[in-house]
Short mmCIF file of C-alpha atoms in Angstrom, two decimals:
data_model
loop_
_atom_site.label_atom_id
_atom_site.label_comp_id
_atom_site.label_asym_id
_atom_site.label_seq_id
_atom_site.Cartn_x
_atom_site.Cartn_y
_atom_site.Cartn_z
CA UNK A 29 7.86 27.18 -18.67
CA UNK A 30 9.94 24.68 -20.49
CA UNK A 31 12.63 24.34 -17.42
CA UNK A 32 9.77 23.41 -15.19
CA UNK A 33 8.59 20.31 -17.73
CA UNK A 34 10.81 17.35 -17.01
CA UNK A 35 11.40 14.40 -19.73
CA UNK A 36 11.36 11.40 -17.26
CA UNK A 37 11.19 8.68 -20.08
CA UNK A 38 14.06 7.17 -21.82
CA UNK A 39 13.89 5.59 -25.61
CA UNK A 40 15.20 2.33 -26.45
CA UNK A 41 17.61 3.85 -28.34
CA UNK A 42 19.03 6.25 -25.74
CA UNK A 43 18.32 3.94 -23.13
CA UNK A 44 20.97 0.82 -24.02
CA UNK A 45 23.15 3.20 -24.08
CA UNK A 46 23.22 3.59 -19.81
CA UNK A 47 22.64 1.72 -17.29
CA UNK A 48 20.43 2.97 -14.83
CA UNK A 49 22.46 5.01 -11.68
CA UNK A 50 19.58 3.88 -9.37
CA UNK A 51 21.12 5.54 -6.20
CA UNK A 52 21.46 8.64 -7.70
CA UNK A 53 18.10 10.45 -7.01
CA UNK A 54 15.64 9.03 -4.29
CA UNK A 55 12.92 11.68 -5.65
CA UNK A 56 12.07 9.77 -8.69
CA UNK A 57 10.36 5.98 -8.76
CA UNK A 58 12.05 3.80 -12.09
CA UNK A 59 10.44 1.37 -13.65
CA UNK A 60 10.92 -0.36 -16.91
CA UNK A 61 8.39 -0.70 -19.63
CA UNK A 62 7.40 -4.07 -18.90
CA UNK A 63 6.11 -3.71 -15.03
CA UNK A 64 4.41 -0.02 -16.48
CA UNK A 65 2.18 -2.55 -18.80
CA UNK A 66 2.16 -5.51 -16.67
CA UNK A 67 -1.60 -6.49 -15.57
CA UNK A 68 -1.75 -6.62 -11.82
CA UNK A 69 -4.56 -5.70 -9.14
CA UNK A 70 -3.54 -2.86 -5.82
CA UNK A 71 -5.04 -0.21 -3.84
CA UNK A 72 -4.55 3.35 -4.05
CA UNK A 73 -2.35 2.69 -0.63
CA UNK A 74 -0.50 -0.22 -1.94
CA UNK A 75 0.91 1.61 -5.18
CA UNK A 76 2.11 4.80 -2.91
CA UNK A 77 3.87 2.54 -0.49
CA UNK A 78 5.15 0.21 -3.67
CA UNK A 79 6.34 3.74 -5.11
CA UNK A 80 8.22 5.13 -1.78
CA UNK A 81 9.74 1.77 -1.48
CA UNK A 82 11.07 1.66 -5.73
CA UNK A 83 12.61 5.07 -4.59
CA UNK A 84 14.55 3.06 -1.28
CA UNK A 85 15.68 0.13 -2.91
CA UNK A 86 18.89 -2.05 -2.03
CA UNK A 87 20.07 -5.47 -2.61
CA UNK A 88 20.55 -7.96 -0.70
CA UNK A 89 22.39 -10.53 -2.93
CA UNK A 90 19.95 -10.90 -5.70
CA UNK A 91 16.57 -9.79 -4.25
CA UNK A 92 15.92 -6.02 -4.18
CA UNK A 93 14.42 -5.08 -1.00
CA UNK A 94 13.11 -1.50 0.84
CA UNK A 95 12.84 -0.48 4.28
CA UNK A 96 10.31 2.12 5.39
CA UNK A 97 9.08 3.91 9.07
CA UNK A 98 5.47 4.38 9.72
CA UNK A 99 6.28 8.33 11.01
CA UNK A 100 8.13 8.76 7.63
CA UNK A 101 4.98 7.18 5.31
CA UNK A 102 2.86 9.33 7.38
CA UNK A 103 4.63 12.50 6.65
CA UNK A 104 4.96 11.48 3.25
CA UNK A 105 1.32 10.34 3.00
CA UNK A 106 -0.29 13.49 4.35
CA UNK A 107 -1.88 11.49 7.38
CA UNK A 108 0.02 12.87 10.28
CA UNK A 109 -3.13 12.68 11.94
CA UNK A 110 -4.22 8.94 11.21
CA UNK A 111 -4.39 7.25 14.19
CA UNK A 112 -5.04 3.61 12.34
CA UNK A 113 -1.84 4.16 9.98
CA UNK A 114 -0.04 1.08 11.54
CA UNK A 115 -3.16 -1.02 11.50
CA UNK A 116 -3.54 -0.52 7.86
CA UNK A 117 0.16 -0.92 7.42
CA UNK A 118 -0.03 -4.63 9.35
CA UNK A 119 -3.60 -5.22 6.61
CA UNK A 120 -1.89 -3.86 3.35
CA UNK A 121 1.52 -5.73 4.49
CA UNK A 122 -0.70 -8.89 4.32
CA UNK A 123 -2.32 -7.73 0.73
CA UNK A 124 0.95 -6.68 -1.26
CA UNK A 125 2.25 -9.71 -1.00
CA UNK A 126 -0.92 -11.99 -2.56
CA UNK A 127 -0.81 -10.14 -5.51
CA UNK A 128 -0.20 -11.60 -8.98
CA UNK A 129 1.17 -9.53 -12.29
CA UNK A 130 1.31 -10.32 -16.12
CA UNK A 131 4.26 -8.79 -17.56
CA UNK A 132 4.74 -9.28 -21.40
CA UNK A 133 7.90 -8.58 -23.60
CA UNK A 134 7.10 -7.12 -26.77
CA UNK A 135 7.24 -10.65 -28.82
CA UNK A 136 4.42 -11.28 -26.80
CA UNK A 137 6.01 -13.95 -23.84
CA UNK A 138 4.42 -13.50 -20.96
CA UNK A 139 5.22 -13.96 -16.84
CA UNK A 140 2.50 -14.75 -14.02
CA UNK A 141 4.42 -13.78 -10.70
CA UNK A 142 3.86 -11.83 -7.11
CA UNK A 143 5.87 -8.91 -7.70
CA UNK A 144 5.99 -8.70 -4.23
CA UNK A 145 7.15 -12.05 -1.94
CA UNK A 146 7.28 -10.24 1.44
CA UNK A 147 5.74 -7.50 2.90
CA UNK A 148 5.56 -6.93 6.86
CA UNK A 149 5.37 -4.39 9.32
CA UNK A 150 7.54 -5.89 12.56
CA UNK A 151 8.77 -3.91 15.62
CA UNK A 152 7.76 -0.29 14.34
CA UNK A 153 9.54 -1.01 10.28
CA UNK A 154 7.62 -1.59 7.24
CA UNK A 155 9.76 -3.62 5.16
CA UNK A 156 9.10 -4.65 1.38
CA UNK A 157 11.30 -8.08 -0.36
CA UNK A 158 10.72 -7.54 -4.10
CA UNK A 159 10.55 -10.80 -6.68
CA UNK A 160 14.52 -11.01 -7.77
CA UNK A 161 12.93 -11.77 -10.97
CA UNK A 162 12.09 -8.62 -11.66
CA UNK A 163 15.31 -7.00 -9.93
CA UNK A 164 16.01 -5.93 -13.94
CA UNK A 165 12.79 -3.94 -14.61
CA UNK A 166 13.21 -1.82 -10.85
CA UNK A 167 16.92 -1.19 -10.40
CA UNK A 168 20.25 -0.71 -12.93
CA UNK A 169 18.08 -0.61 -15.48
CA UNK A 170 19.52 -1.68 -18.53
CA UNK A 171 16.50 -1.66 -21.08
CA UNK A 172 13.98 0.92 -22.12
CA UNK A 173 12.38 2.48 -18.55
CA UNK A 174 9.78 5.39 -16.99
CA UNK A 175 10.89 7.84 -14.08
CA UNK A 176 8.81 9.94 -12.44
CA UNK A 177 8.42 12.01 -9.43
CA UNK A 178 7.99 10.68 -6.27
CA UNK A 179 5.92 13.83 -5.24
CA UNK A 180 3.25 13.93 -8.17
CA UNK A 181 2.20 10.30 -7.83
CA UNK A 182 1.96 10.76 -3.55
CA UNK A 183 -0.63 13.40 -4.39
CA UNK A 184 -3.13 11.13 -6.35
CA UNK A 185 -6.87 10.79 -4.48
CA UNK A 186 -8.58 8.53 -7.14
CA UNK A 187 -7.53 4.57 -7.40
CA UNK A 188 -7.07 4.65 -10.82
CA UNK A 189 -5.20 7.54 -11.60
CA UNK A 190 -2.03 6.10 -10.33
CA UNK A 191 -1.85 3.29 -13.04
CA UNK A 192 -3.27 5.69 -15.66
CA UNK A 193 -0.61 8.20 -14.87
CA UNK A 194 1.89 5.46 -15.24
CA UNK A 195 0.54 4.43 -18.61
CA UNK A 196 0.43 8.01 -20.33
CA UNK A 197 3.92 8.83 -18.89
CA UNK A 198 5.56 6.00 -19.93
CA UNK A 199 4.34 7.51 -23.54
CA UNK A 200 5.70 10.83 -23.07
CA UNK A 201 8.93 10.36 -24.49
CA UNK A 202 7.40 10.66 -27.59
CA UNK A 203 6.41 14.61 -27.08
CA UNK A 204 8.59 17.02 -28.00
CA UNK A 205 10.31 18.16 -25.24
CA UNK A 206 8.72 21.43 -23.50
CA UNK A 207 6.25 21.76 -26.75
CA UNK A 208 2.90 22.45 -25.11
CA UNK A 209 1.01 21.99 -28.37
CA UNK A 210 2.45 18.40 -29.43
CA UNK A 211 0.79 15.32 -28.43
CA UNK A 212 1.21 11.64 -29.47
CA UNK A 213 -1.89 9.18 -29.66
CA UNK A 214 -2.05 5.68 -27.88
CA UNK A 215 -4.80 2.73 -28.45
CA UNK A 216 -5.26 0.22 -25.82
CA UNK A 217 -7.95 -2.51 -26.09
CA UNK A 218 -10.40 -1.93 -23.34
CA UNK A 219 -10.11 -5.36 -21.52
CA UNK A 220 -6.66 -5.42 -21.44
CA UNK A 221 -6.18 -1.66 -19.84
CA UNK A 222 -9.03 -2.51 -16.91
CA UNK A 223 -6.24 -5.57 -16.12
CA UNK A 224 -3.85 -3.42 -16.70
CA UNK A 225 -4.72 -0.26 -14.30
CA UNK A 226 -6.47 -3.36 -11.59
CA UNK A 227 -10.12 -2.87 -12.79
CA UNK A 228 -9.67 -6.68 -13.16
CA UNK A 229 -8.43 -8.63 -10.07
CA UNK A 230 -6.13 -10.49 -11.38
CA UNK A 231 -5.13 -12.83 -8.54
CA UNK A 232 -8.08 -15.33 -8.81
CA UNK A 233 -6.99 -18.34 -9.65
CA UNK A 234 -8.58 -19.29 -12.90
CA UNK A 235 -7.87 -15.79 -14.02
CA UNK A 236 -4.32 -17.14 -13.61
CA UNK A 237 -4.95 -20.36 -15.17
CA UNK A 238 -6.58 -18.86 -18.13
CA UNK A 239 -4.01 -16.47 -19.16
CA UNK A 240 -1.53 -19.50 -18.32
CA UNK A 241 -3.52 -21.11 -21.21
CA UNK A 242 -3.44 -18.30 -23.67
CA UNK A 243 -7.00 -16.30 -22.68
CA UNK A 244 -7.04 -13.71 -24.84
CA UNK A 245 -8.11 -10.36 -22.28
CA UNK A 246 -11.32 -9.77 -24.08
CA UNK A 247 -11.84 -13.69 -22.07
CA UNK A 248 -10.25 -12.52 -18.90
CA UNK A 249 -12.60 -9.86 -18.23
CA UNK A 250 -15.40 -12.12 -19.17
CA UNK A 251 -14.49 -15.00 -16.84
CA UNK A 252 -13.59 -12.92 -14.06
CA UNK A 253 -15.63 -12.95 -10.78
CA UNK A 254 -13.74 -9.54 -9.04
CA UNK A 255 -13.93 -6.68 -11.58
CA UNK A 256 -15.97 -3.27 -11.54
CA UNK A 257 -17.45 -1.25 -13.86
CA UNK A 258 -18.62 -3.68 -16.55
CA UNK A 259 -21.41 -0.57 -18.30
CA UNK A 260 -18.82 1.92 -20.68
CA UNK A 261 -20.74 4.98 -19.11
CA UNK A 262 -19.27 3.70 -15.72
CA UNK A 263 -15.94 2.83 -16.33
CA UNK A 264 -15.72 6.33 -18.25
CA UNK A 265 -17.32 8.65 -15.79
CA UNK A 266 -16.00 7.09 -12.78
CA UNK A 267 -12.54 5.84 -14.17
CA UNK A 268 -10.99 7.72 -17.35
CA UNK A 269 -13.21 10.89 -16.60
CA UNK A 270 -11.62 11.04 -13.14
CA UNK A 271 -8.40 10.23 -13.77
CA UNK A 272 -8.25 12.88 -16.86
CA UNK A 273 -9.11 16.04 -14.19
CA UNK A 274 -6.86 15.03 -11.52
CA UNK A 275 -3.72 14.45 -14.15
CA UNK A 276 -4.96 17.72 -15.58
CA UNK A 277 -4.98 19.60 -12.25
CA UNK A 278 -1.14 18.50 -10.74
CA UNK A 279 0.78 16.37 -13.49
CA UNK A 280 3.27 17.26 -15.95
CA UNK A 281 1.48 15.60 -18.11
CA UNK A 282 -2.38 15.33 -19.47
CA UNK A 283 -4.74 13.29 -21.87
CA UNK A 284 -8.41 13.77 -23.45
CA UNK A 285 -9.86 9.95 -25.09
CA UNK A 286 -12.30 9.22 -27.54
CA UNK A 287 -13.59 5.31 -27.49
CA UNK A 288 -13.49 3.19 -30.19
CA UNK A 289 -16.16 1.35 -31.40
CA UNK A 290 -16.72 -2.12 -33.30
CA UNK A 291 -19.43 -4.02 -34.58
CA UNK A 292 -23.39 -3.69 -35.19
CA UNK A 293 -24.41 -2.64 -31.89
CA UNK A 294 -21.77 -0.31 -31.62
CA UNK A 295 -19.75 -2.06 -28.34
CA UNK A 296 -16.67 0.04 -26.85
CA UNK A 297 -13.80 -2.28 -27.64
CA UNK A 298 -10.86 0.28 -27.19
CA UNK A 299 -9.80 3.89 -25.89
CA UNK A 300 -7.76 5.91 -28.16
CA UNK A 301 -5.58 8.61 -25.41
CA UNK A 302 -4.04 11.96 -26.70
CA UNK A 303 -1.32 12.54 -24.70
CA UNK A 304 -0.09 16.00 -24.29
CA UNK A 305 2.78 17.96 -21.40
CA UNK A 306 0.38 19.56 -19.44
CA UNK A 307 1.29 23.09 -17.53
CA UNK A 308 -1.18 22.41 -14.31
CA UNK A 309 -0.49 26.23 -12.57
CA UNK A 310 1.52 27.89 -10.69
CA UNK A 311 0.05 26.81 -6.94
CA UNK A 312 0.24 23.13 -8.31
CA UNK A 313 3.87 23.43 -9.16
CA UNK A 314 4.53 25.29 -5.92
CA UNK A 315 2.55 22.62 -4.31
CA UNK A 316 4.19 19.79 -6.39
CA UNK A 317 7.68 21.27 -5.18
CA UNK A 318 6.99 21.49 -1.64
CA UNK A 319 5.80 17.99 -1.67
CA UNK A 320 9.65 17.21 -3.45
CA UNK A 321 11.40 19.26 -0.80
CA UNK A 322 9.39 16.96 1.83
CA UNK A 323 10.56 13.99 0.12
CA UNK A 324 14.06 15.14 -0.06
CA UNK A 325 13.92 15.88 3.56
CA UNK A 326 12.33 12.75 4.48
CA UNK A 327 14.76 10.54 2.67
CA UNK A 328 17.90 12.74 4.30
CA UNK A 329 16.61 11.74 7.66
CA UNK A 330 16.57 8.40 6.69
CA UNK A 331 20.07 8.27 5.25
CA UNK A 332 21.11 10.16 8.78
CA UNK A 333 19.43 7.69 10.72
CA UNK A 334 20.78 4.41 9.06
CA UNK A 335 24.12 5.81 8.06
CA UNK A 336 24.95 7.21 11.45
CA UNK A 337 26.77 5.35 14.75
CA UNK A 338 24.60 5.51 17.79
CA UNK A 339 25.72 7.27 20.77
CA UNK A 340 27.09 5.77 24.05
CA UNK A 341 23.94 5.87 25.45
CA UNK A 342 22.07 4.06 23.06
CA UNK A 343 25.07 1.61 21.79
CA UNK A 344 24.87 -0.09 25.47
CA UNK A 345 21.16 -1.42 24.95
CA UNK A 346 22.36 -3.10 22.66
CA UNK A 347 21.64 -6.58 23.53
CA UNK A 348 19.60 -5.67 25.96
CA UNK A 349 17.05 -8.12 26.45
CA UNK A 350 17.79 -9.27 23.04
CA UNK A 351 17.94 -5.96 21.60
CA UNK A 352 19.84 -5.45 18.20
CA UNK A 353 21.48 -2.04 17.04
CA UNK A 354 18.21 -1.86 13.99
CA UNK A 355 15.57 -2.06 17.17
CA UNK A 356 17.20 0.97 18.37
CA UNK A 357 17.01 2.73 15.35
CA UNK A 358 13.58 1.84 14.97
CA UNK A 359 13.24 3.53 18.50
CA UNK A 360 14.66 6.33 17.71
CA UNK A 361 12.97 6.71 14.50
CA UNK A 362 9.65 6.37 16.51
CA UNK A 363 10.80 8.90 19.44
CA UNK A 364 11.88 11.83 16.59
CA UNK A 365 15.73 11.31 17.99
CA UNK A 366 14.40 11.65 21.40
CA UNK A 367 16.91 9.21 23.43
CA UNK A 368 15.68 10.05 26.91
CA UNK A 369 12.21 8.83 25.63
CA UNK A 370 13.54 6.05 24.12
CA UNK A 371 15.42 4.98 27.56
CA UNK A 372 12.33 5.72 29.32
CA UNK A 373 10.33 3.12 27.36
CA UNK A 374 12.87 0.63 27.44
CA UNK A 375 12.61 0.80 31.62
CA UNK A 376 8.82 0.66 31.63
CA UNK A 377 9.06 -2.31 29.08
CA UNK A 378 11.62 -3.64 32.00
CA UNK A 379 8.86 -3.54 34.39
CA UNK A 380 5.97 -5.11 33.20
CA UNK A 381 4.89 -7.90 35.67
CA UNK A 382 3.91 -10.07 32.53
CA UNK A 383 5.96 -11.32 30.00
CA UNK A 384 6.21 -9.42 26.98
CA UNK A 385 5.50 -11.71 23.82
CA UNK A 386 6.83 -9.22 21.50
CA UNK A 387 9.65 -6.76 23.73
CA UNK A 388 11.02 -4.85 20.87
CA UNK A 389 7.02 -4.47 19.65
CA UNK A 390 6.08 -3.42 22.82
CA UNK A 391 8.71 -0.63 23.45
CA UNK A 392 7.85 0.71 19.59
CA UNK A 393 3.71 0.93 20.73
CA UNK A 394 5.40 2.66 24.09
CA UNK A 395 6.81 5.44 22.74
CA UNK A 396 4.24 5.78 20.02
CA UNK A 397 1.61 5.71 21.96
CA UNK A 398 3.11 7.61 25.04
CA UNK A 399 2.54 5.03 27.55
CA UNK A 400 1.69 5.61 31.49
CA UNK A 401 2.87 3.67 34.45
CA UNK A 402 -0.89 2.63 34.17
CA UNK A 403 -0.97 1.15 31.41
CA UNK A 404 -2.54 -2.47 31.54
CA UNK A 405 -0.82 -5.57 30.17
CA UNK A 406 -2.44 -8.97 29.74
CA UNK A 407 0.01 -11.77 28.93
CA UNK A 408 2.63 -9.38 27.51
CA UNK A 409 -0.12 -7.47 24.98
CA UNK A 410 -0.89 -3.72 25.66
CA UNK A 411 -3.97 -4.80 23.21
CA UNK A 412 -4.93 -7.74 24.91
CA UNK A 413 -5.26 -5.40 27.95
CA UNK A 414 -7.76 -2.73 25.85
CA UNK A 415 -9.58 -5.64 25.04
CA UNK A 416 -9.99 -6.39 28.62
CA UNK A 417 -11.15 -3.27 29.83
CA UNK A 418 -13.47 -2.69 26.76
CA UNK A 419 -15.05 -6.09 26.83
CA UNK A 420 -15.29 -5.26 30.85
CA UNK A 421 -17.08 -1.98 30.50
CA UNK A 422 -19.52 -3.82 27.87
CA UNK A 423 -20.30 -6.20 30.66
CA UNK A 424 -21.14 -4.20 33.40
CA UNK A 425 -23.91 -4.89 35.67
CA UNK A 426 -27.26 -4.46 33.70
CA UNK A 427 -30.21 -6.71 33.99
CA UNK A 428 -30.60 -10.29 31.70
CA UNK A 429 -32.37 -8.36 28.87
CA UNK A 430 -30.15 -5.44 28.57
CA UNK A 431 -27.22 -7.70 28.47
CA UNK A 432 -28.73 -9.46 26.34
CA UNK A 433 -29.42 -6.55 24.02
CA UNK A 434 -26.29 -4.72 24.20
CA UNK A 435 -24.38 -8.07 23.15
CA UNK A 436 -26.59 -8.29 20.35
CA UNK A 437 -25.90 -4.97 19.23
CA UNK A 438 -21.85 -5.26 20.16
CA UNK A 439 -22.25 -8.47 17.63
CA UNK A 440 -24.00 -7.39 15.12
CA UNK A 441 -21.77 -4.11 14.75
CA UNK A 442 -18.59 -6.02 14.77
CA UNK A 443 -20.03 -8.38 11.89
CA UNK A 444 -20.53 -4.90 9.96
CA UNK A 445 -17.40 -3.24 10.78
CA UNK A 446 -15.22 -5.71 10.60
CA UNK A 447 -12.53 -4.78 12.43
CA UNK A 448 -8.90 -6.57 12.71
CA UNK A 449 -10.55 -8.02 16.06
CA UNK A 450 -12.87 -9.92 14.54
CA UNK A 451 -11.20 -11.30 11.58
CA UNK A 452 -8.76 -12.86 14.22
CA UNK A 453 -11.65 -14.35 15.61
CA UNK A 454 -12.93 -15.56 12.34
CA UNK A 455 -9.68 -16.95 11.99
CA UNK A 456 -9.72 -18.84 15.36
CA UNK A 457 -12.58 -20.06 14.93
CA UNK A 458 -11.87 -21.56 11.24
CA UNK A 459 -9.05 -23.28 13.68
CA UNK A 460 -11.56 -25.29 15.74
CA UNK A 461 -12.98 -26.53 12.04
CA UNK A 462 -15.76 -23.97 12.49
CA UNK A 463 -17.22 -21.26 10.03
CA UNK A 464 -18.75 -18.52 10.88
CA UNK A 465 -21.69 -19.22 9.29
CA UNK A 466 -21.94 -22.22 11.22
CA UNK A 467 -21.21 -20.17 14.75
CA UNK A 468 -23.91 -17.33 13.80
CA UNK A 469 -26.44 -20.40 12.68
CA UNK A 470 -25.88 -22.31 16.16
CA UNK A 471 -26.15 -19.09 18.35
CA UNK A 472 -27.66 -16.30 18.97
CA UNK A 473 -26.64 -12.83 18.36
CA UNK A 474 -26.66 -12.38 22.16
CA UNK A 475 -24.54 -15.15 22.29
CA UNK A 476 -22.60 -14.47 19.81
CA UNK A 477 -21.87 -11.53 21.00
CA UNK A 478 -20.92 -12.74 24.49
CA UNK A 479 -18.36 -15.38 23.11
CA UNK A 480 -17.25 -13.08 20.96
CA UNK A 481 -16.16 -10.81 24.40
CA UNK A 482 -15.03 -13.78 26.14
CA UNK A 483 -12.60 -14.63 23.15
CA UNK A 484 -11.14 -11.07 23.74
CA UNK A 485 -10.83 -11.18 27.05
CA UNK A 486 -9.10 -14.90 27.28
CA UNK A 487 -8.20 -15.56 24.02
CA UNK A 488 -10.55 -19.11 24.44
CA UNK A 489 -14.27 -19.31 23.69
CA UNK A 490 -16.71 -22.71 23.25
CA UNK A 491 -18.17 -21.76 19.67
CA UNK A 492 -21.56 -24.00 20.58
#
């Protein structure tokens, strides 16, 4: 079992010695020690794209940056069948990039920075700009660094065990390699691994501003407005208890804890981890290396599809309306290779009667979402158009009160749900210098409801 236990983690010692050949294997995500420690706040989501995109990097000058495909992250992902994979994309695009880290040195200097500056999702690619300053801990990696699989991480279903996963691995180098009974113990103080693994939000401002000003982390968590599971029997059973089976069950390697007490009334300060290689079964491994063989073929498409010229057919659109040789790789990225469909979407984006805001956007939705001759396009937006129809169908005859009623309930529904739709409106309204407590206090829900329809369907509403 010992050639199926990999030792991903460099010393210091054994690490100066080579710089990191980042290129060199697109299976494994690097990192160096101080973004593994740093304190930072992201979704379960936002740390598997972050990972896919560590294993894509290039540079552009100084700035390291990653370009992914929404078909790829599905595949990769396990949600072939999400339908909403793009809208999340768009949302967690818009997240990655407000986030805030604390990395420390080991003298104890410390950095507040995004590690992320720009994050979008624009004419069907998902594109990630890293912080240059941290170019050194993420690629040619000259210091002491982690590597790990690609494939384990992807698997992970609980929030935390990401971040915990990172932690113990970046330990590991410390077991004796392929000796199943050795293990090495590591303390961290309790407040500083909840910032650490993003029990703590860490981008609120005078979170920032305290740690600016020296906080120690025992402060941070106490001044902090956005953090979860303040009772120890929480944090354990629905954090570190969680996070210990699923490492158990598909890592390469595992931990047990035992917290660590101070003072009269016998207050949790710090958890003690006994890290140990772990051997998680034969169907996990299998599993584990199918996932890696999906990767591998994954990231082989890619190469094909940005390393390769285009053919004849598709070389002449570009230009094309404005179309550039990476919109038709996006196209064909989107169509599976398929350049008749591409050509076909192209033609029906040719012969929309209304202008197309966003042409290369529009084509990408086109061959995604296979559309008809029929489909319906409202100043240059497919979605504009599904609004139209929806907020139609909601308005069909009925009498005063059941119009009434059914805009009620359309309101109050959207207010619970949510949805991209009504944020935008949120944010349109904020634009006439109106909250929406103030538009839910000076209407009511039936009115609401209706302006909120007549938003979607013109893009204009009277708040009051």
């Amino acid at each position: 079992m010992e050639s199926r236990i990999e030792e991903d983690t460099l010393n210091k010692s054994e690490a100066k010695k080579q710089m990191l050949p980042q290129e060199a294997d697109q299976q494994k995500v690097y990192k160096g020690t101080e973004l593994i420690s740093a304190k930072y706040k992201a979704s379960l989501l936002e740390n598997k794209l972050t990972s896919i995109a560590l294993s894509r990097l290039t540079m552009e000058g100084d700035t390291p940056v990653a370009t992914l495909f929404p078909s790829e992250i599905k595949k990769l992902l396990g949600r072939q069948s999400d339908t909403n994979i793009y809208k999340k994309l768009i949302s967690t695009a818009k997240t990655m990039t407000g986030h805030q880290m604390v990395i420390e040195d080991d003298k104890g200097n410390f950095e507040v920075l995004a590690m992320i500056t720009n994050a979008r999702y624009e004419n069907g690619v998902f594109s990630v700009t890293f912080n240059k300053v941290i170019a050194p801990y993420i690629i040619n990696i000259k210091g002491n660094y982690t590597s790990y699989s690609l494939a384990n991480v992807l698997r992970f279903k609980c929030d935390y065990s990401f971040r915990i996963y990172e932690l113990i691995k970046s330990e590991a180098w410390h077991l004796k390699k392929g000796d199943m009974s050795d293990y090495y113990v590591k303390e961290y103080g309790l407040s500083e691994l909840k910032c650490m693994i993003g029990v703590v939000n860490m981008d609120e401002a005078k979170v920032k501003r305290a740690k600016q000003n020296g906080a120690s982390w025992d402060k941070i968590v106490e001044i902090a407005n956005e953090k979860s599971f303040n009772e120890w029997g929480d944090f354990r059973r629905r954090v570190l208890d969680r996070a210990k089976k699923e490492l158990a069950e598909q890592c390469d390697v595992k931990f047990d804890y035992d917290p660590i007490a101070a003072g009269r009334g016998g207050k949790i300060v710090a958890v003690k981890f006994i890290i140990r290689w772990n051997n998680p079964g034969e169907k996990v491994i299998e599993a584990i290396s199918a996932k890696k063989k999906q990767v591998e073929e994954t990231n082989n498409q890619y190469e094909q599809m940005t390393l390769t010229n285009l053919s004849d057919q598709m070389e002449a659109l570009v230009g094309h309306n404005g179309l550039t040789e990476s919109d038709i790789r996006a196209f064909l990225k989107e169509a599976l290779h398929d350049e008749n469909e591409v050509i076909r979407a192209v033609e029906m984006a040719d012969r929309q009667t209304g202008p197309l805001n966003n042409y290369p956007g529009w084509i990408i939705s086109c061959i995604r979402e296979h559309y008809d001759e029929s489909t319906m396009v409202i100043e240059g937006s497919k979605e504009k158009g599904d609004r139209v129809v929806k907020a139609n169908e909601i308005l069909a005859s009925n009498s005063d009160e059941e119009t009434k009623k059914m805009s009620a309930n359309y309101w109050n529904k959207a207010m619970r749900k949510r949805s991209d739709n009504f944020k935008e409106f949120e944010d349109y309204l904020k634009s006439r210098g109106v909250s929406m407590d103030m538009f839910t206090d000076g209407n009511e829900d039936y009115e609401c409801g209706d302006k909120f329809m007549q938003w979607i369907k013109t893009g204009e509403t009277d708040p009051f």
